[in-house]
């Protein structure tokens, strides 16, 4: 029995054990940096597949640093280091006090760093010289009588070096204990015993059951809350594995205002939240502004500015129909984080407004090296059909300048992994989207095609005698082309060419067709303007470019995924501030441990323990020996210096 | 009392000082007081502390290692001259001859780059020629590079305020700036040991790593335009940056130096260049001293980082990849020191370890930013 516990003690306090623990700790830490921690579990399933996902989950690799085994290693490290201190420090402290005055002449002669002198003058003079020599060089000394009437001066310096060992090891224990206190050990224990469990359902905080709530008595935590402007909360959330816990707070936090300031270049300069803390113990609410690097501490809980998001901005859209022969638009109101159902039954689509950003700092230059600029607000939303399939859209409120021209830009993607594909609607001569929408309606209006075709033939065909057969044939092909375009854009036109033109002539036909479409577009645009009571467009380059862009855009509508375009007209911005709330009572322990660590390291490295013996014999021979607990170059240098100096001194 | 041994007795630092030392101290204190009077309302109490703390540290450094006096005075004089030439107008960087070709921050750093590369070449020439004179020339080049680099950083600090008062910040905020700092600190630590051990033979090796860093800086400038001054993201707007970053780079610089000495040690122990390099014992000692000082400063830097994190991120330790790798670097060198100090180990194993340690350190320094994501994403490539 005795031997078993002794063996365990020996193992735990051995350096080999500590080093093994540290190695495992190091490897575990590396895993934690390579494998992204605390991601939503679905990401891991996608990444590793079901089998490995489960293996890794059992191993706790998704939150390595809070897994039971990791914390156990830390506990053993504390234990092992403590035992190491317990085992070695009494010896070290004794060593510090020892003078080693019992050294024999024989043992001194065995030193590698020794020298013998024949001194002049009286023994008293020699002793005075030697003790002064030692004192001026920072040695403490003591003179003892030695065998055969000799006297031995024993001296030591830098014995505090040994405190360095004790300090550094103690520091590691103190820091680890501090860290363990601030880790979620109490929760881990309660979870293992079945008292607590992680909530995985997305339900309001008030409905979360007690087993997933942590009371205000919880010693340490690191939780988050998202507060929209003008709201308040007295609970915060701790994300854990695939769910969360609710941490109750001993006070209520309200957000009055959240501000983002920007540099002249548009990059964010500061994030600030005006908070109001209400607490029954406070005579009046505590108001404070926090920002990044400037947190607020109240009742031992520190509140940090951690991030921000939309807090439910009100959005006013003009919803434009993208198909059909009429210019139709409809006002639609949306609120970020809320949903809106349009249409009925199988036709119903749900708009999920996810985010609104007031500032977007983008680099729109072609080579990507131009200046960053603020391109104004955008809104991100999903359009979900009755089968639950969703596409994500991002739409900019103001026209963006791309390659020197302005467009209303809206991106679409079918899955979150894809990049956005952008629809670029050119602005009209009034910088609006209306011009394009009117043009689109005419282009998709089968009834208008006839008029367009006849106008085009009037302007395109030679003005000489009417050749009704040629004219009829031309107009018919214009109508056919317009119909194809209205049904599927350039893709449909390309299909038409493939169907009806022999391969050798396709290129030429395509060129002709494009010319015709361009011509028809010009007529269509003028017709659209006529219907809107506007004068015909000037046949200048500006109009040509507008029509080209419009045709491209029209052609892209067929890939846009929804039959409507949500134009953001107005917004009422409401932000939400992301706060982090922490209580870490272990912090002071960690800091004191850190101070000990630094002191210890400097003591270990920069204090050198050296011992000197000077044996003064009755015949005035002096035997000088120096040793250090570390053999290195410094000792050699010091020895040869002292050796020469003593030579001069004792001559 | 006997005269001989009084002469041998160690003289306390304060009694060793001559009038130049006192003049130097006076200059630094006067400068700090002047700066304090002018700018104290722009500084918080910590920054005011740093101002005088820096003055005291550089006074002490100049007293214990005299060349620092000339360096500090030189950097101060050239920087003030640049500020005078700028006359609060950033456009003058392209108009005034001295600024354009010598001491605007970009020119200063370019001179540093050129001089470091020259110094590397000359150190190697000196090693092969066994020429004392050539070695001295190489040292002078290295000193000149350090001077120009520091002037470049100082002037860059000033230029950042010329862009806009709210953009101004100490130039240790991104990968480009800290690479310059890395070159300077590594070179300075080397120059200290060069004098301390009276040997210039290691210069070629140490300057190789500095040159590698210079290569990176050049690529970073020409390929990525990294030298343009960017405003600080909110997370970096803290007085902690002023102490955390430079302390860290004393650690990185010292580790890099130890690794290069380790390379020299390994070559010499295989008989390569053995007759030209210092003794194995000397190199072993330089390696140890360098890792020791690096370890001490790296520890302080990590602690300062933890304190900053507690103020900015809500916790002193978040197991962010950078933090975790800092811990791994720390454990690595802690093990190195343990083996040497406690087990008394010497020889090639430790040299190999120091060399491999550099790879671990480099990964913590740049690899983390390149391959892993986390809170320390300021220095993205």
CSV table of N, CA, C and O in Angstrom, one decimal, chain A residues 65 70 72 81 118 161 213 309 417 477 499 549 554 611 618:
chain,number,residue,atom,x,y,z
A,65,UNK,N,-10.8,23.2,-25.9
A,65,UNK,CA,-10.3,23.8,-24.7
A,65,UNK,C,-11.3,23.8,-23.5
A,65,UNK,O,-10.9,24.1,-22.4
A,70,UNK,N,-9.4,17.9,-21.7
A,70,UNK,CA,-8.4,19.0,-21.7
A,70,UNK,C,-8.3,19.6,-20.3
A,70,UNK,O,-7.3,19.8,-19.7
A,72,UNK,N,-9.0,18.1,-17.6
A,72,UNK,CA,-8.4,17.1,-16.7
A,72,UNK,C,-6.8,17.2,-16.8
A,72,UNK,O,-6.1,17.1,-15.8
A,81,UNK,N,2.7,19.9,-10.9
A,81,UNK,CA,3.6,21.0,-10.6
A,81,UNK,C,3.6,21.3,-9.1
A,81,UNK,O,4.7,21.6,-8.5
A,118,UNK,N,50.5,32.9,-3.0
A,118,UNK,CA,51.3,33.2,-1.8
A,118,UNK,C,51.2,34.7,-1.5
A,118,UNK,O,51.7,35.5,-2.2
A,161,UNK,N,18.6,33.1,-7.0
A,161,UNK,CA,18.3,32.4,-8.2
A,161,UNK,C,17.3,31.3,-8.0
A,161,UNK,O,16.4,31.0,-8.8
A,213,UNK,N,-30.6,27.0,-17.5
A,213,UNK,CA,-30.3,28.3,-17.0
A,213,UNK,C,-29.2,28.3,-16.0
A,213,UNK,O,-29.2,27.4,-15.2
A,309,UNK,N,-25.3,44.4,-35.1
A,309,UNK,CA,-26.0,43.9,-36.3
A,309,UNK,C,-27.3,44.8,-36.4
A,309,UNK,O,-27.5,45.7,-35.7
A,417,UNK,N,-23.2,28.7,-50.2
A,417,UNK,CA,-21.8,28.5,-50.6
A,417,UNK,C,-21.4,29.2,-51.8
A,417,UNK,O,-20.2,29.4,-52.1
A,477,UNK,N,-39.9,38.7,-89.3
A,477,UNK,CA,-38.7,38.2,-88.6
A,477,UNK,C,-38.4,39.0,-87.4
A,477,UNK,O,-38.0,38.5,-86.4
A,499,UNK,N,-31.9,26.4,-84.2
A,499,UNK,CA,-33.0,25.7,-84.8
A,499,UNK,C,-33.1,25.9,-86.3
A,499,UNK,O,-33.3,25.0,-87.1
A,549,UNK,N,-27.2,47.9,-72.2
A,549,UNK,CA,-27.3,47.4,-70.8
A,549,UNK,C,-28.7,46.9,-70.5
A,549,UNK,O,-28.8,45.9,-69.8
A,554,UNK,N,-32.3,42.6,-69.3
A,554,UNK,CA,-33.5,41.9,-69.6
A,554,UNK,C,-33.3,40.4,-69.8
A,554,UNK,O,-34.0,39.6,-69.3
A,611,UNK,N,29.4,30.5,-5.5
A,611,UNK,CA,30.0,30.4,-4.2
A,611,UNK,C,31.5,30.5,-4.3
A,611,UNK,O,32.1,29.9,-5.2
A,618,UNK,N,48.0,29.4,7.7
A,618,UNK,CA,48.9,30.1,8.6
A,618,UNK,C,50.1,30.6,7.8
A,618,UNK,O,50.7,31.6,8.2
